[in-house]
Every structure is written in C-alpha cells, then in structure tokens.
Amino acid sequence: MQRIGAFVCWCGSNIAGTVDIDAVTKSAADEPGVVYSAEYQYMCSEGGQLAIRRAVEEHGLTGIAVCACSPRMHETTFRKTAAAAGLNPYMVEIANIREHCSWIHKNRESATEKATILMRAAIAKLNLNKPLFPGESGVVKRALVIGGGIAGIQTALDIADAGYEVDIVEKSPTIGGRMAQLDKTFPTLDCSACILTPKMVDAAQHDNISLYTYSEVDEVSGYVGSFSVKIRQKARSVNRELCNGCGDCITKCPVKKANSEFDEGLSKRSAIYVPFAQAVPNIPVVDRENCTRFKTGKCGLCEKICGTKAIDFEQQDEIIEREYGVIIVATGFKPLSPERYGEYLYGQSPDVLTSLEFERMMNAAGPTGGVLKRLSNNEKPKSIVFIQCVGSRADAKKGKTYCSKICCMYTAKHAMLVKEKYPDIDVHVFYIDVRTPGKNFDEFYRRAAEQYDVNYIKGMVGKLADEDGRLRVIASDLLDGKQITIDADLVVLATAVEASPDVRALGTMLTASMDQNNFFTEAHPKLRPVESPTAGIFLSGVCQGPKDIPETVAQAGAAAVKALGILSKNKLIGNPCIAESNELLCNGCSCCENVCPYGAIEYTEKEINDHGNRNNRRVAQVNEAICQGCGACTVACPSGSMDLKGFTNRQIMAEVDAICRT
Amino acid sequence: MQDLVKEKPFKPLVVSFCCNWCSYAGADLAGSSRLEYPAEVKIIRIPCSCRVDPLFVLRAFQRGADGVIINGCHPGDCHYSTGNYYTRRRMAMLFSMLDFIGIEKERTRLEWVSAAEGARFASVMNEFVGELREMGENKRLGDIRCKE
C-alpha cells in the first residue's frame, strides 16, 4: 500500500481565486492511500518544495500527488523534488487544476468539484505507480552524413572540426551536389564553383572525414547512440588506391555518346568518366550500362592505357558495415521534370529548357562553353521568356502545392546574367507573385527589373506553340486582363524543387517521418527544425523543405550542433515510460511488432516457465533504447501482455474510474 | 415536475483523452488563454492517442460517463509518426459497434487538436458538451453493478 501525500497549490490567486483549496485538501485526505495532505501558496517555490521534502521524511511518504499547474510546466520540478527527498522521481503525479480548471471556469462551486475529481484521478493513478528507472545506453562517437551536397559537406565539416569522425555517403561519383552545377549564386552573383570547390577539398582532406562516393545506404538498424548501417560502395571498376586521376582512360574511351548527368543531358561524356573537372574524389567511374566492354566484352582500351593498372572490370560492390551514434540526412532535391506539362513543349522543342539546364548553358565549363544559343539551330536567341512556378503552387494533382522558394531569385539571376552578357536580348519573365524575402533579395530583384530592363509580366502562360521555328508564348496578363503573345527563341521553365521520390525508402529505413511531398518532417516546426522526430536522426538542407544556399548552410551547421550534443555525451539517459511485455501472457502473434513505428519490438525464442510448466515459446521483447513509449503496441496486443510503464492499463482505468465515480 | 427538471440542468460526465504532445498542450493553451468550456470535461493525459484502448472508452461508459472524446495530433503531425492513424482506425471500428452494444455513437468523438489550437480545443469541448446535454443521460450501458 502506498503512503501518499497530496499537495494542493494556490498558485497565488490563479487557482485559489476560483477553487476552494481547503475543500480540495480536505477531500484529498479521504482518498485511498493518502496519509497526508497540505496546501501551500506556491508549491513550485523553494518553500513549497521544502514542505514536500519535509512531509516525505516526517510521514514516510512513498508517493506525491501535486494539484497545481500543467505537468508540462512543472512535472520535472516535482520529480526533482521527489528525488531530493529520496523517492523515485516517477512516484509523482500531477493534477492539472490550473490550465484545465481554475483558469477556464468562473463558477467556484463547479471548479472546486472538478478540481477534487482531477485530484482524485491523480491519486488513483499514483496508487498504482511503481518506481521507474531510465535505461542508459552508450554513444558511438561517429556520425554518418547521407548526401554530399553543400548541406552534407557543411554538416560533416562542422562535426569533424569539433573532433568527431564523420563518414559522408554520396550516391553519385563525386561530392558537391546541386551547388556544383550552378554557375552563379544570388544575390551576390558569386561564382558557385569558386565558393564550393574549396569546401569539397576541405572535406576530402579532413582527417576526421571519410568519403564514400558512388555509395548508398543499404540497411539501417539500431537507435540513437548506436545505429548500425550497411553502406553499399558500388563497383567503380577503378581501383581507388591505384588511380592517380591522370584522365588518360577518359580520353581513350571510344564511347562518347553517354548523356552527361552533370550537364543535365545537354552534353555527352565517355563511358569511363568523372562528372566534372573539379570532382572530389578525382577518380573515374565506369558506367557499365554504356561501356562496350560490359556490353560486348570486347574493348578494354582504358585498361590498356592505364599506367597504374587501376582499371578493374571484375570489381564488385562492397558492403561496409559501420556503427554510428547519429545520422544526418542531407539528401537534397531534384528539379521536377516538366515533361508532364505538355503545354510547355518541354522535350518536344529543344529550345525549351529547365532552369538547371539553362544554368549549365550559362556556365563557362558547360555544354556550350557559356555561349547562349538555341539548341535547335545554334543561333543566338533574340528573345527569351522565363516562366516561373512550373509545378510549384499548383494543386496536388498537377504538381506541388508548396512554393519552391528559390525560383523567383534564380530567375532574376538568370535574367540579369543574360542582360549582362547580351544586352540586346529581350528578356521576359512570367510570374504569379515575385517572392523575395531574404537579405538583399528584393534589391536584387528590383535591380533586374529596373536597371537591367527585364520585362516582368504578372501572368500565367497558357501554352507554347511552335511557329516556324520560333516559340509563340500565349499568356494572359493579369494586370490588364488581356491575352498577350510573345515570340521567343528560348523558353526557360523555373521547375519546382522536388524531393527525390527514392528518399522515401531511406526514410522508412531510418523510421524518420516524411510528409506527402517526400520531405523529411522536423520534430517541431518552430522549435526543433533540424531534428527528425526519431531520436538521433537530424535533417540538413533541402531534404526538409525548399531552401536557398545560405539557409541550407545555416541549417547544416545547426544539424551538426544538435548531432554534437549527442556525440559529446558518454551515456544517453532514456525515457523510462516505455512498453514492457509480460512474457507469461505473450503468445508471439506479432501484432505489436507490426504497429511499432520504431521497430523496437523483437521476437526471441525463449524457455518460459509458466507455473512449473516449461516450454519454448516465441515471445516479444521491447528494446528499451529504441522504444519511444507511444503505446500503440499496448492496444494492439490481443493477449494483454503489452503494457506501457507510467501509463499502464490499470493506471488509466483507475483514472477513468475515479473521474466517473459519483 | 417539468419545472424541477428545468431548474437543475443535466450535467453530462465527459471523459476527454488528450495526447501529451498536441491536444493536451492545446488544452493547456485554452487554459492560459482563459477560453471557457464546461467543467463537465475531465482530461486524462496519455502519451499518444494510440494509447487509448477501446476498452478505456467502454469502461468509461460502463462507469456512467455520458460522453467520451479522444483528442490527438492532426494526421501527419503525430509525435510518434503514425500513432493517430492507428487511433483513427481503431475508433472507427469501435464507434461503428457502439450502436450494437446499445449506446449512441454520437456520445463518442475523435478530434485532432494541435498544440497551437487552444481556441479549437475549447470550441470542440463546448460543442460536444452542448450535444450531450441535448442527448441527456447515458442510461443504456451504465452498469448498475458499477455504481457505488
């Protein structure tokens, strides 16, 4: 039997103003298990806490029921008080008679009655409380960053600089990501490569960073502090140790017709290739789908020319198994393919480009050497139309419901770059709204519109028509409500930022939740923007939602700091209010395992001693370090063997009974 | 006799389960914003709406509750990713069987209230209690053996 002390707080006049404290305190004394009841002006104050500690000592209390404000406010305070009094901190229950009672009711009589009932429910629950002990688990002092774009690189550098080891897993043959494809960045018109490549080199040369390029995450298990991950390092067909990056193999390769991913298919590359000149690591990859050797077994020129004997056609995928304390997701985005919008003639006319293709074309190292031309006839365009919000701010059936955030700015950048290089080209921009929140962003846009004479038209483009080699843009001008047509030589579509759909599989592997657009969900939209709700998983960059480069870098740093918060600990203290299986009752049906969102339930074959009757049975076991204590399994369990510590079936039933008692 | 009934309005007994992360915080916000709702509503805090066993709901009715409301995070916002989806299915199942057991299913509700929706919490409670007042006492499932 418990020896319970009930403590009723006035909270000044906050509670005492509406609730008859005396009546609640007196009625508490009559509740089962209660041996002491008292009231105090401010229970959370030093004096209030001291009164609790004294009462525990004098009356030999085993549990404390506090009738005060919300447990979200002071539960931790009173748990500490209990611990200081020598009790288990989980022998505390709180009746919320302020937020849920005195503050919302004016009638003193009914407020007092309700407060009494809430107190009764807390005491009924407390009678069934048991001491709980949080589990401890160790921390592997190593971080995994998935994705080697600017977000991943920045996170990795920040963690590595703090003295912890980091592995970057990148699926393409080089790190650098989308930022490497950009020509200039807004709003400063910095050269993207000039600011990115030094960071790529820093990451590659950092003592604490290991790069796994051309690699993917195959399997993830474990939990915060101790994730085990299988990384598949895909066969490059080139020995990484032997290759010196001379590039002779690339020049010799007779296949020259493979589409360059880096140039968005606007240029061709050989079958053995590095994606771009500043690739890190500068080690070629054999694209086995296009390589003659792999297709017909005949060729092998690269093998012959290689001075260091680095070419290895027999190379197999390699699986690397590693343990990590934390995982940071930095999987970035891909631009939405506008092929689904037939009205824009993308894929039908070579003169309709996406913004990223246009970006490559403007780049001095790009497919045209930085010369702007029409791909249909290699002539210089006289008029360019930019169409914004292609796939963004659409209804869910047609595209993405969200604003992609960066398109207004990069379109202004593109328009400005064109005007800078070719002042004689007419530039028109169709927009729905121009959104420029950001430091120096609006100034940048206004510069494009005012100084560079870019023609901004508020309106929607209905369709494009191919008129004798020119593109006729038919649109409505929303400001004067008229239909307009513009003949363009080049049309550039500002396509929506889209999370690549294949990250969903990764999300499932990590048990990190994602939204309907395949962006990772943050633990709290305002207060925990870089943490996933799953402990130990952090979010960096566009994988969480559309962002520009400075925001991405800021978030990458924030994710690193949050990750370091775990890496710097030697032990993690868990939440003891987690599920627990009664092996005697468990029949091994797997219902709990199927509903667990964290994969915290495992089954083991075990000898069960059921009142002297020994037999081997398959029973559920809860991994204490993984379980987050939602309780989904407790309700799914048909045999009643699963229960949630701190919120047991009996405790909740007791609360229900106490409330319904008349 | 009629006058006596009018003088003493029926006060339904309402059990409200609130998940710790969204709706309990929403109820706290209703409190700190001083948004009134009937004192008949008594809140039980649970970690997630998926912790609500249909048996808890039945137990409340058996013990004389006139209404039971379960509050969780909005779909997609569950702190535990998918808990409220389980709740939605389980309660759909339970509610569909209530008529069969002998209890109007209008006495139960499943609502999504976020931590930022104090006003919504109060208005949902006002509405629900208002409906229960019109429905009157839950006589059918209340087990006389459970009355003390």
PDB file of N, CA and C in Angstrom, chain A residues 326-385:
ATOM      1  N   VAL A 326      25.015   9.002 -34.481  1.00  0.00           N
ATOM      2  CA  VAL A 326      23.963   9.862 -35.049  1.00  0.00           C
ATOM      3  C   VAL A 326      23.990   9.750 -36.565  1.00  0.00           C
ATOM      4  N   ILE A 327      22.842  10.064 -37.173  1.00  0.00           N
ATOM      5  CA  ILE A 327      22.771  10.074 -38.644  1.00  0.00           C
ATOM      6  C   ILE A 327      22.179  11.411 -39.071  1.00  0.00           C
ATOM      7  N   ILE A 328      22.829  12.049 -40.016  1.00  0.00           N
ATOM      8  CA  ILE A 328      22.305  13.312 -40.532  1.00  0.00           C
ATOM      9  C   ILE A 328      21.898  13.094 -41.986  1.00  0.00           C
ATOM     10  N   VAL A 329      20.648  13.417 -42.275  1.00  0.00           N
ATOM     11  CA  VAL A 329      20.136  13.247 -43.635  1.00  0.00           C
ATOM     12  C   VAL A 329      20.335  14.559 -44.382  1.00  0.00           C
ATOM     13  N   ALA A 330      20.983  14.472 -45.531  1.00  0.00           N
ATOM     14  CA  ALA A 330      21.213  15.678 -46.345  1.00  0.00           C
ATOM     15  C   ALA A 330      21.041  15.291 -47.800  1.00  0.00           C
ATOM     16  N   THR A 331      19.864  14.738 -48.119  1.00  0.00           N
ATOM     17  CA  THR A 331      19.681  14.127 -49.432  1.00  0.00           C
ATOM     18  C   THR A 331      19.270  15.115 -50.517  1.00  0.00           C
ATOM     19  N   GLY A 332      19.002  16.346 -50.139  1.00  0.00           N
ATOM     20  CA  GLY A 332      18.770  17.364 -51.156  1.00  0.00           C
ATOM     21  C   GLY A 332      17.524  17.182 -52.000  1.00  0.00           C
ATOM     22  N   PHE A 333      17.633  17.565 -53.262  1.00  0.00           N
ATOM     23  CA  PHE A 333      16.445  17.601 -54.111  1.00  0.00           C
ATOM     24  C   PHE A 333      16.815  17.302 -55.555  1.00  0.00           C
ATOM     25  N   LYS A 334      15.770  17.182 -56.367  1.00  0.00           N
ATOM     26  CA  LYS A 334      15.984  17.209 -57.811  1.00  0.00           C
ATOM     27  C   LYS A 334      14.925  18.129 -58.391  1.00  0.00           C
ATOM     28  N   PRO A 335      15.216  18.794 -59.503  1.00  0.00           N
ATOM     29  CA  PRO A 335      14.169  19.646 -60.066  1.00  0.00           C
ATOM     30  C   PRO A 335      13.104  18.764 -60.695  1.00  0.00           C
ATOM     31  N   LEU A 336      11.875  19.174 -60.551  1.00  0.00           N
ATOM     32  CA  LEU A 336      10.757  18.405 -61.114  1.00  0.00           C
ATOM     33  C   LEU A 336      10.881  18.379 -62.637  1.00  0.00           C
ATOM     34  N   SER A 337      10.561  17.243 -63.228  1.00  0.00           N
ATOM     35  CA  SER A 337      10.631  17.166 -64.685  1.00  0.00           C
ATOM     36  C   SER A 337       9.364  17.763 -65.286  1.00  0.00           C
ATOM     37  N   PRO A 338       9.502  18.777 -66.164  1.00  0.00           N
ATOM     38  CA  PRO A 338       8.290  19.447 -66.683  1.00  0.00           C
ATOM     39  C   PRO A 338       7.651  18.712 -67.846  1.00  0.00           C
ATOM     40  N   GLU A 339       8.104  17.487 -68.121  1.00  0.00           N
ATOM     41  CA  GLU A 339       7.542  16.765 -69.264  1.00  0.00           C
ATOM     42  C   GLU A 339       6.037  16.558 -69.138  1.00  0.00           C
ATOM     43  N   ARG A 340       5.588  16.453 -67.889  1.00  0.00           N
ATOM     44  CA  ARG A 340       4.161  16.197 -67.685  1.00  0.00           C
ATOM     45  C   ARG A 340       3.288  17.383 -68.098  1.00  0.00           C
ATOM     46  N   TYR A 341       3.917  18.569 -68.241  1.00  0.00           N
ATOM     47  CA  TYR A 341       3.121  19.727 -68.674  1.00  0.00           C
ATOM     48  C   TYR A 341       3.297  19.902 -70.180  1.00  0.00           C
ATOM     49  N   GLY A 342       2.444  19.243 -70.935  1.00  0.00           N
ATOM     50  CA  GLY A 342       2.553  19.246 -72.390  1.00  0.00           C
ATOM     51  C   GLY A 342       2.511  20.646 -72.982  1.00  0.00           C
ATOM     52  N   GLU A 343       1.808  21.557 -72.300  1.00  0.00           N
ATOM     53  CA  GLU A 343       1.624  22.896 -72.863  1.00  0.00           C
ATOM     54  C   GLU A 343       2.948  23.659 -72.992  1.00  0.00           C
ATOM     55  N   TYR A 344       3.974  23.234 -72.263  1.00  0.00           N
ATOM     56  CA  TYR A 344       5.249  23.959 -72.329  1.00  0.00           C
ATOM     57  C   TYR A 344       6.216  23.363 -73.347  1.00  0.00           C
ATOM     58  N   LEU A 345       5.793  22.339 -74.044  1.00  0.00           N
ATOM     59  CA  LEU A 345       6.589  21.733 -75.120  1.00  0.00           C
ATOM     60  C   LEU A 345       7.949  21.224 -74.672  1.00  0.00           C
ATOM     61  N   TYR A 346       8.106  20.998 -73.358  1.00  0.00           N
ATOM     62  CA  TYR A 346       9.399  20.507 -72.891  1.00  0.00           C
ATOM     63  C   TYR A 346       9.588  19.086 -73.392  1.00  0.00           C
ATOM     64  N   GLY A 347      10.760  18.837 -73.942  1.00  0.00           N
ATOM     65  CA  GLY A 347      11.016  17.512 -74.500  1.00  0.00           C
ATOM     66  C   GLY A 347      10.610  17.434 -75.961  1.00  0.00           C
ATOM     67  N   GLN A 348       9.747  18.368 -76.384  1.00  0.00           N
ATOM     68  CA  GLN A 348       9.339  18.385 -77.789  1.00  0.00           C
ATOM     69  C   GLN A 348      10.160  19.409 -78.571  1.00  0.00           C
ATOM     70  N   SER A 349      10.399  20.553 -77.948  1.00  0.00           N
ATOM     71  CA  SER A 349      11.235  21.552 -78.611  1.00  0.00           C
ATOM     72  C   SER A 349      12.556  21.660 -77.861  1.00  0.00           C
ATOM     73  N   PRO A 350      13.691  21.591 -78.583  1.00  0.00           N
ATOM     74  CA  PRO A 350      14.984  21.694 -77.896  1.00  0.00           C
ATOM     75  C   PRO A 350      15.227  23.087 -77.318  1.00  0.00           C
ATOM     76  N   ASP A 351      14.396  24.043 -77.691  1.00  0.00           N
ATOM     77  CA  ASP A 351      14.600  25.397 -77.189  1.00  0.00           C
ATOM     78  C   ASP A 351      13.826  25.687 -75.907  1.00  0.00           C
ATOM     79  N   VAL A 352      13.193  24.665 -75.370  1.00  0.00           N
ATOM     80  CA  VAL A 352      12.565  24.816 -74.055  1.00  0.00           C
ATOM     81  C   VAL A 352      13.465  24.114 -73.040  1.00  0.00           C
ATOM     82  N   LEU A 353      13.984  24.866 -72.100  1.00  0.00           N
ATOM     83  CA  LEU A 353      14.945  24.317 -71.135  1.00  0.00           C
ATOM     84  C   LEU A 353      14.410  24.460 -69.721  1.00  0.00           C
ATOM     85  N   THR A 354      14.903  23.614 -68.830  1.00  0.00           N
ATOM     86  CA  THR A 354      14.634  23.869 -67.418  1.00  0.00           C
ATOM     87  C   THR A 354      15.682  24.859 -66.929  1.00  0.00           C
ATOM     88  N   SER A 355      15.438  25.433 -65.768  1.00  0.00           N
ATOM     89  CA  SER A 355      16.370  26.418 -65.241  1.00  0.00           C
ATOM     90  C   SER A 355      17.750  25.822 -64.992  1.00  0.00           C
ATOM     91  N   LEU A 356      17.777  24.559 -64.563  1.00  0.00           N
ATOM     92  CA  LEU A 356      19.074  23.956 -64.274  1.00  0.00           C
ATOM     93  C   LEU A 356      19.847  23.712 -65.572  1.00  0.00           C
ATOM     94  N   GLU A 357      19.111  23.350 -66.630  1.00  0.00           N
ATOM     95  CA  GLU A 357      19.769  23.200 -67.935  1.00  0.00           C
ATOM     96  C   GLU A 357      20.313  24.550 -68.396  1.00  0.00           C
ATOM     97  N   PHE A 358      19.494  25.585 -68.181  1.00  0.00           N
ATOM     98  CA  PHE A 358      19.916  26.931 -68.556  1.00  0.00           C
ATOM     99  C   PHE A 358      21.167  27.341 -67.775  1.00  0.00           C
ATOM    100  N   GLU A 359      21.169  26.975 -66.496  1.00  0.00           N
ATOM    101  CA  GLU A 359      22.305  27.260 -65.610  1.00  0.00           C
ATOM    102  C   GLU A 359      23.584  26.642 -66.197  1.00  0.00           C
ATOM    103  N   ARG A 360      23.471  25.388 -66.647  1.00  0.00           N
ATOM    104  CA  ARG A 360      24.626  24.710 -67.237  1.00  0.00           C
ATOM    105  C   ARG A 360      25.066  25.425 -68.507  1.00  0.00           C
ATOM    106  N   MET A 361      24.073  25.876 -69.292  1.00  0.00           N
ATOM    107  CA  MET A 361      24.415  26.531 -70.551  1.00  0.00           C
ATOM    108  C   MET A 361      25.138  27.851 -70.324  1.00  0.00           C
ATOM    109  N   MET A 362      24.794  28.528 -69.236  1.00  0.00           N
ATOM    110  CA  MET A 362      25.430  29.821 -68.955  1.00  0.00           C
ATOM    111  C   MET A 362      26.827  29.640 -68.371  1.00  0.00           C
ATOM    112  N   ASN A 363      27.147  28.392 -67.976  1.00  0.00           N
ATOM    113  CA  ASN A 363      28.413  28.160 -67.292  1.00  0.00           C
ATOM    114  C   ASN A 363      29.546  28.004 -68.305  1.00  0.00           C
ATOM    115  N   ALA A 364      30.667  28.660 -68.009  1.00  0.00           N
ATOM    116  CA  ALA A 364      31.801  28.649 -68.940  1.00  0.00           C
ATOM    117  C   ALA A 364      32.295  27.227 -69.182  1.00  0.00           C
ATOM    118  N   ALA A 365      32.110  26.331 -68.202  1.00  0.00           N
ATOM    119  CA  ALA A 365      32.549  24.948 -68.381  1.00  0.00           C
ATOM    120  C   ALA A 365      31.397  24.069 -68.843  1.00  0.00           C
ATOM    121  N   GLY A 366      30.296  24.697 -69.199  1.00  0.00           N
ATOM    122  CA  GLY A 366      29.092  23.943 -69.549  1.00  0.00           C
ATOM    123  C   GLY A 366      29.105  23.441 -70.984  1.00  0.00           C
ATOM    124  N   PRO A 367      27.986  22.888 -71.439  1.00  0.00           N
ATOM    125  CA  PRO A 367      27.907  22.223 -72.745  1.00  0.00           C
ATOM    126  C   PRO A 367      28.183  23.146 -73.934  1.00  0.00           C
ATOM    127  N   THR A 368      27.921  24.448 -73.773  1.00  0.00           N
ATOM    128  CA  THR A 368      28.165  25.356 -74.899  1.00  0.00           C
ATOM    129  C   THR A 368      29.327  26.295 -74.598  1.00  0.00           C
ATOM    130  N   GLY A 369      30.055  25.992 -73.534  1.00  0.00           N
ATOM    131  CA  GLY A 369      31.168  26.860 -73.152  1.00  0.00           C
ATOM    132  C   GLY A 369      30.698  28.226 -72.699  1.00  0.00           C
ATOM    133  N   GLY A 370      29.501  28.291 -72.187  1.00  0.00           N
ATOM    134  CA  GLY A 370      28.993  29.550 -71.660  1.00  0.00           C
ATOM    135  C   GLY A 370      28.352  30.427 -72.718  1.00  0.00           C
ATOM    136  N   VAL A 371      28.263  29.919 -73.955  1.00  0.00           N
ATOM    137  CA  VAL A 371      27.644  30.699 -75.029  1.00  0.00           C
ATOM    138  C   VAL A 371      26.158  30.368 -75.064  1.00  0.00           C
ATOM    139  N   LEU A 372      25.333  31.408 -75.027  1.00  0.00           N
ATOM    140  CA  LEU A 372      23.900  31.201 -75.036  1.00  0.00           C
ATOM    141  C   LEU A 372      23.459  30.958 -76.473  1.00  0.00           C
ATOM    142  N   LYS A 373      22.867  29.802 -76.725  1.00  0.00           N
ATOM    143  CA  LYS A 373      22.384  29.584 -78.084  1.00  0.00           C
ATOM    144  C   LYS A 373      21.158  28.699 -78.096  1.00  0.00           C
ATOM    145  N   ARG A 374      20.455  28.748 -79.232  1.00  0.00           N
ATOM    146  CA  ARG A 374      19.299  27.884 -79.393  1.00  0.00           C
ATOM    147  C   ARG A 374      19.810  26.513 -79.806  1.00  0.00           C
ATOM    148  N   LEU A 375      19.382  25.501 -79.126  1.00  0.00           N
ATOM    149  CA  LEU A 375      19.891  24.172 -79.440  1.00  0.00           C
ATOM    150  C   LEU A 375      19.316  23.649 -80.754  1.00  0.00           C
ATOM    151  N   SER A 376      18.229  24.275 -81.242  1.00  0.00           N
ATOM    152  CA  SER A 376      17.635  23.802 -82.495  1.00  0.00           C
ATOM    153  C   SER A 376      18.492  24.198 -83.685  1.00  0.00           C
ATOM    154  N   ASN A 377      19.092  25.403 -83.643  1.00  0.00           N
ATOM    155  CA  ASN A 377      19.859  25.826 -84.822  1.00  0.00           C
ATOM    156  C   ASN A 377      21.187  26.505 -84.474  1.00  0.00           C
ATOM    157  N   ASN A 378      21.569  26.422 -83.209  1.00  0.00           N
ATOM    158  CA  ASN A 378      22.836  27.011 -82.751  1.00  0.00           C
ATOM    159  C   ASN A 378      22.925  28.526 -82.941  1.00  0.00           C
ATOM    160  N   GLU A 379      21.793  29.173 -83.135  1.00  0.00           N
ATOM    161  CA  GLU A 379      21.835  30.638 -83.287  1.00  0.00           C
ATOM    162  C   GLU A 379      21.629  31.312 -81.944  1.00  0.00           C
ATOM    163  N   LYS A 380      22.092  32.559 -81.899  1.00  0.00           N
ATOM    164  CA  LYS A 380      21.904  33.318 -80.673  1.00  0.00           C
ATOM    165  C   LYS A 380      20.432  33.738 -80.555  1.00  0.00           C
ATOM    166  N   PRO A 381      19.808  33.533 -79.416  1.00  0.00           N
ATOM    167  CA  PRO A 381      18.393  33.936 -79.298  1.00  0.00           C
ATOM    168  C   PRO A 381      18.246  35.452 -79.240  1.00  0.00           C
ATOM    169  N   LYS A 382      17.124  35.929 -79.755  1.00  0.00           N
ATOM    170  CA  LYS A 382      16.865  37.372 -79.677  1.00  0.00           C
ATOM    171  C   LYS A 382      15.923  37.689 -78.524  1.00  0.00           C
ATOM    172  N   SER A 383      15.153  36.690 -78.163  1.00  0.00           N
ATOM    173  CA  SER A 383      14.170  36.938 -77.117  1.00  0.00           C
ATOM    174  C   SER A 383      14.052  35.686 -76.234  1.00  0.00           C
ATOM    175  N   ILE A 384      14.078  35.889 -74.931  1.00  0.00           N
ATOM    176  CA  ILE A 384      13.973  34.755 -74.005  1.00  0.00           C
ATOM    177  C   ILE A 384      12.785  34.978 -73.080  1.00  0.00           C
ATOM    178  N   VAL A 385      12.009  33.924 -72.868  1.00  0.00           N
ATOM    179  CA  VAL A 385      10.909  34.007 -71.908  1.00  0.00           C
ATOM    180  C   VAL A 385      11.187  33.053 -70.751  1.00  0.00           C
TER     181      VAL A 385
END
